[in-house]
mmCIF file of C-alpha atoms in Angstrom:
data_model
loop_
_atom_site.group_PDB
_atom_site.id
_atom_site.type_symbol
_atom_site.label_atom_id
_atom_site.label_comp_id
_atom_site.label_asym_id
_atom_site.label_seq_id
_atom_site.Cartn_x
_atom_site.Cartn_y
_atom_site.Cartn_z
ATOM 1 C CA GLN V 684 99.302 183.305 -31.773
ATOM 2 C CA VAL V 685 96.794 180.802 -33.108
ATOM 3 C CA GLN V 686 94.157 181.633 -35.695
ATOM 4 C CA LEU V 687 91.208 179.762 -37.138
ATOM 5 C CA VAL V 688 89.994 181.134 -40.453
ATOM 6 C CA GLU V 689 86.778 179.947 -42.089
ATOM 7 C CA SER V 690 85.963 180.275 -45.773
ATOM 8 C CA GLY V 691 83.431 178.997 -48.269
ATOM 9 C CA GLY V 692 80.229 180.572 -47.060
ATOM 10 C CA GLY V 693 77.809 182.363 -49.339
ATOM 11 C CA LEU V 694 74.351 182.473 -50.836
ATOM 12 C CA VAL V 695 72.905 179.263 -52.249
ATOM 13 C CA GLN V 696 69.480 178.142 -53.379
ATOM 14 C CA PRO V 697 67.538 175.478 -51.486
ATOM 15 C CA GLY V 698 68.806 172.043 -52.478
ATOM 16 C CA GLY V 699 72.232 173.398 -53.301
ATOM 17 C CA SER V 700 75.639 172.656 -51.813
ATOM 18 C CA LEU V 701 78.476 174.506 -50.155
ATOM 19 C CA ARG V 702 81.812 173.433 -48.759
ATOM 20 C CA LEU V 703 83.203 175.263 -45.745
ATOM 21 C CA SER V 704 86.877 175.195 -44.810
ATOM 22 C CA CYS V 705 88.611 176.042 -41.548
ATOM 23 C CA ALA V 706 92.355 176.529 -41.538
ATOM 24 C CA ALA V 707 94.245 176.623 -38.258
ATOM 25 C CA SER V 708 97.564 178.430 -38.229
ATOM 26 C CA GLY V 709 100.159 179.751 -35.835
ATOM 27 C CA GLU V 710 102.079 178.204 -32.989
ATOM 28 C CA ILE V 711 100.157 174.924 -32.885
ATOM 29 C CA PHE V 712 101.503 171.869 -31.122
ATOM 30 C CA SER V 713 98.528 169.553 -31.576
ATOM 31 C CA ILE V 714 94.820 169.690 -32.339
ATOM 32 C CA ASN V 715 92.357 167.483 -30.509
ATOM 33 C CA ALA V 716 88.672 167.702 -31.397
ATOM 34 C CA MET V 717 87.368 170.157 -33.968
ATOM 35 C CA GLY V 718 83.838 171.157 -34.755
ATOM 36 C CA TRP V 719 81.461 173.320 -36.704
ATOM 37 C CA TYR V 720 78.862 175.378 -34.877
ATOM 38 C CA ARG V 721 76.213 177.716 -36.220
ATOM 39 C CA GLN V 722 74.139 180.574 -34.914
ATOM 40 C CA ALA V 723 71.002 181.809 -36.585
ATOM 41 C CA PRO V 724 69.505 185.240 -35.775
ATOM 42 C CA GLY V 725 67.768 185.169 -32.420
ATOM 43 C CA LYS V 726 68.947 181.654 -31.622
ATOM 44 C CA GLN V 727 71.685 180.134 -29.516
ATOM 45 C CA ARG V 728 74.849 178.788 -31.050
ATOM 46 C CA GLU V 729 74.518 175.060 -31.712
ATOM 47 C CA LEU V 730 76.845 172.220 -32.597
ATOM 48 C CA VAL V 731 76.481 171.126 -36.207
ATOM 49 C CA ALA V 732 79.187 168.471 -36.419
ATOM 50 C CA GLY V 733 82.313 167.398 -34.584
ATOM 51 C CA ILE V 734 85.365 165.323 -35.398
ATOM 52 C CA THR V 735 88.103 163.907 -33.194
ATOM 53 C CA SER V 736 91.775 163.729 -34.055
ATOM 54 C CA GLY V 737 91.208 160.071 -34.882
ATOM 55 C CA GLY V 738 88.401 160.848 -37.292
ATOM 56 C CA SER V 739 85.354 159.892 -35.237
ATOM 57 C CA THR V 740 82.416 162.108 -36.114
ATOM 58 C CA ASN V 741 79.100 163.208 -34.680
ATOM 59 C CA TYR V 742 76.290 165.282 -36.171
ATOM 60 C CA ALA V 743 73.257 167.214 -35.093
ATOM 61 C CA ASP V 744 70.107 165.319 -35.989
ATOM 62 C CA SER V 745 69.022 168.163 -38.256
ATOM 63 C CA VAL V 746 72.015 167.700 -40.595
ATOM 64 C CA LYS V 747 72.557 163.937 -40.527
ATOM 65 C CA GLY V 748 72.697 162.501 -44.026
ATOM 66 C CA ARG V 749 73.193 165.952 -45.598
ATOM 67 C CA PHE V 750 76.421 167.292 -44.070
ATOM 68 C CA THR V 751 79.823 165.623 -43.893
ATOM 69 C CA ILE V 752 82.659 166.782 -41.665
ATOM 70 C CA SER V 753 86.273 165.884 -42.412
ATOM 71 C CA ARG V 754 89.763 167.050 -41.540
ATOM 72 C CA ASP V 755 93.286 166.983 -42.874
ATOM 73 C CA ASN V 756 95.550 166.647 -39.853
ATOM 74 C CA ALA V 757 98.693 167.277 -41.873
ATOM 75 C CA GLU V 758 97.315 170.630 -43.027
ATOM 76 C CA ASN V 759 95.483 171.529 -39.778
ATOM 77 C CA THR V 760 92.356 172.031 -41.844
ATOM 78 C CA MET V 761 88.751 170.988 -41.342
ATOM 79 C CA TYR V 762 85.921 170.882 -43.848
ATOM 80 C CA LEU V 763 82.148 170.766 -43.850
ATOM 81 C CA GLN V 764 80.466 169.543 -47.007
ATOM 82 C CA MET V 765 76.861 170.711 -46.939
ATOM 83 C CA ASN V 766 74.414 169.178 -49.403
ATOM 84 C CA SER V 767 70.651 169.474 -49.839
ATOM 85 C CA LEU V 768 70.713 172.793 -48.061
ATOM 86 C CA LYS V 769 67.509 174.141 -46.568
ATOM 87 C CA PRO V 770 66.487 177.681 -45.621
ATOM 88 C CA GLU V 771 66.706 176.663 -41.961
ATOM 89 C CA ASP V 772 70.432 176.035 -42.439
ATOM 90 C CA THR V 773 70.896 179.783 -42.803
ATOM 91 C CA ALA V 774 73.255 180.959 -40.076
ATOM 92 C CA VAL V 775 76.753 182.130 -39.304
ATOM 93 C CA TYR V 776 78.958 179.040 -39.180
ATOM 94 C CA TYR V 777 81.867 178.973 -36.750
ATOM 95 C CA CYS V 778 84.909 176.746 -36.612
ATOM 96 C CA ASN V 779 86.039 175.497 -33.210
ATOM 97 C CA ALA V 780 89.198 173.658 -32.197
ATOM 98 C CA ASP V 781 90.482 172.265 -28.942
ATOM 99 C CA LEU V 782 94.216 172.538 -29.312
ATOM 100 C CA ARG V 783 97.567 172.847 -27.589
ATOM 101 C CA ASN V 784 99.695 175.747 -28.659
ATOM 102 C CA ARG V 785 103.452 175.684 -28.561
ATOM 103 C CA TRP V 786 103.576 176.475 -24.854
ATOM 104 C CA SER V 787 100.466 175.196 -23.099
ATOM 105 C CA GLY V 788 96.894 174.027 -23.404
ATOM 106 C CA PRO V 789 94.622 172.623 -24.517
ATOM 107 C CA TYR V 790 92.518 175.719 -25.098
ATOM 108 C CA ASP V 791 89.333 176.378 -27.004
ATOM 109 C CA TYR V 792 89.726 178.488 -30.139
ATOM 110 C CA TRP V 793 87.069 179.970 -32.415
ATOM 111 C CA GLY V 794 87.079 181.362 -35.906
ATOM 112 C CA GLN V 795 85.420 184.618 -36.877
ATOM 113 C CA GLY V 796 82.499 182.929 -38.626
ATOM 114 C CA THR V 797 81.266 182.688 -42.187
ATOM 115 C CA GLN V 798 77.733 183.478 -43.328
ATOM 116 C CA VAL V 799 75.679 180.798 -45.051
ATOM 117 C CA THR V 800 72.396 181.930 -46.552
ATOM 118 C CA VAL V 801 69.998 179.483 -48.183
ATOM 119 C CA SER V 802 67.342 181.304 -50.138
ATOM 120 C CA SER V 803 65.653 181.346 -53.502
#
């Protein structure tokens, strides 16, 4: 069994900051790329930021310069530092990982999501 668990979401005022975490656990052999996605009500899920096992990153244009993705390979954990938050950042944020479990893979895994609400 492999699990991805997000934490760190919540309610924040415009201009504020939040830090999301995603912890991968279970029978993991190796983790390739990881990423943060979000889905706002009535909209499709979209990629927010991605990071390879080597640390290369990419961002959606809407978050460039405000969000920073990082990962700790030793702890199988990924982070998303979100600064200068805007109301349009409100969404459920999902963690995604492309990983090999102990027996096979790679497979695509998703967390359960964490709500981020930006409102005054």
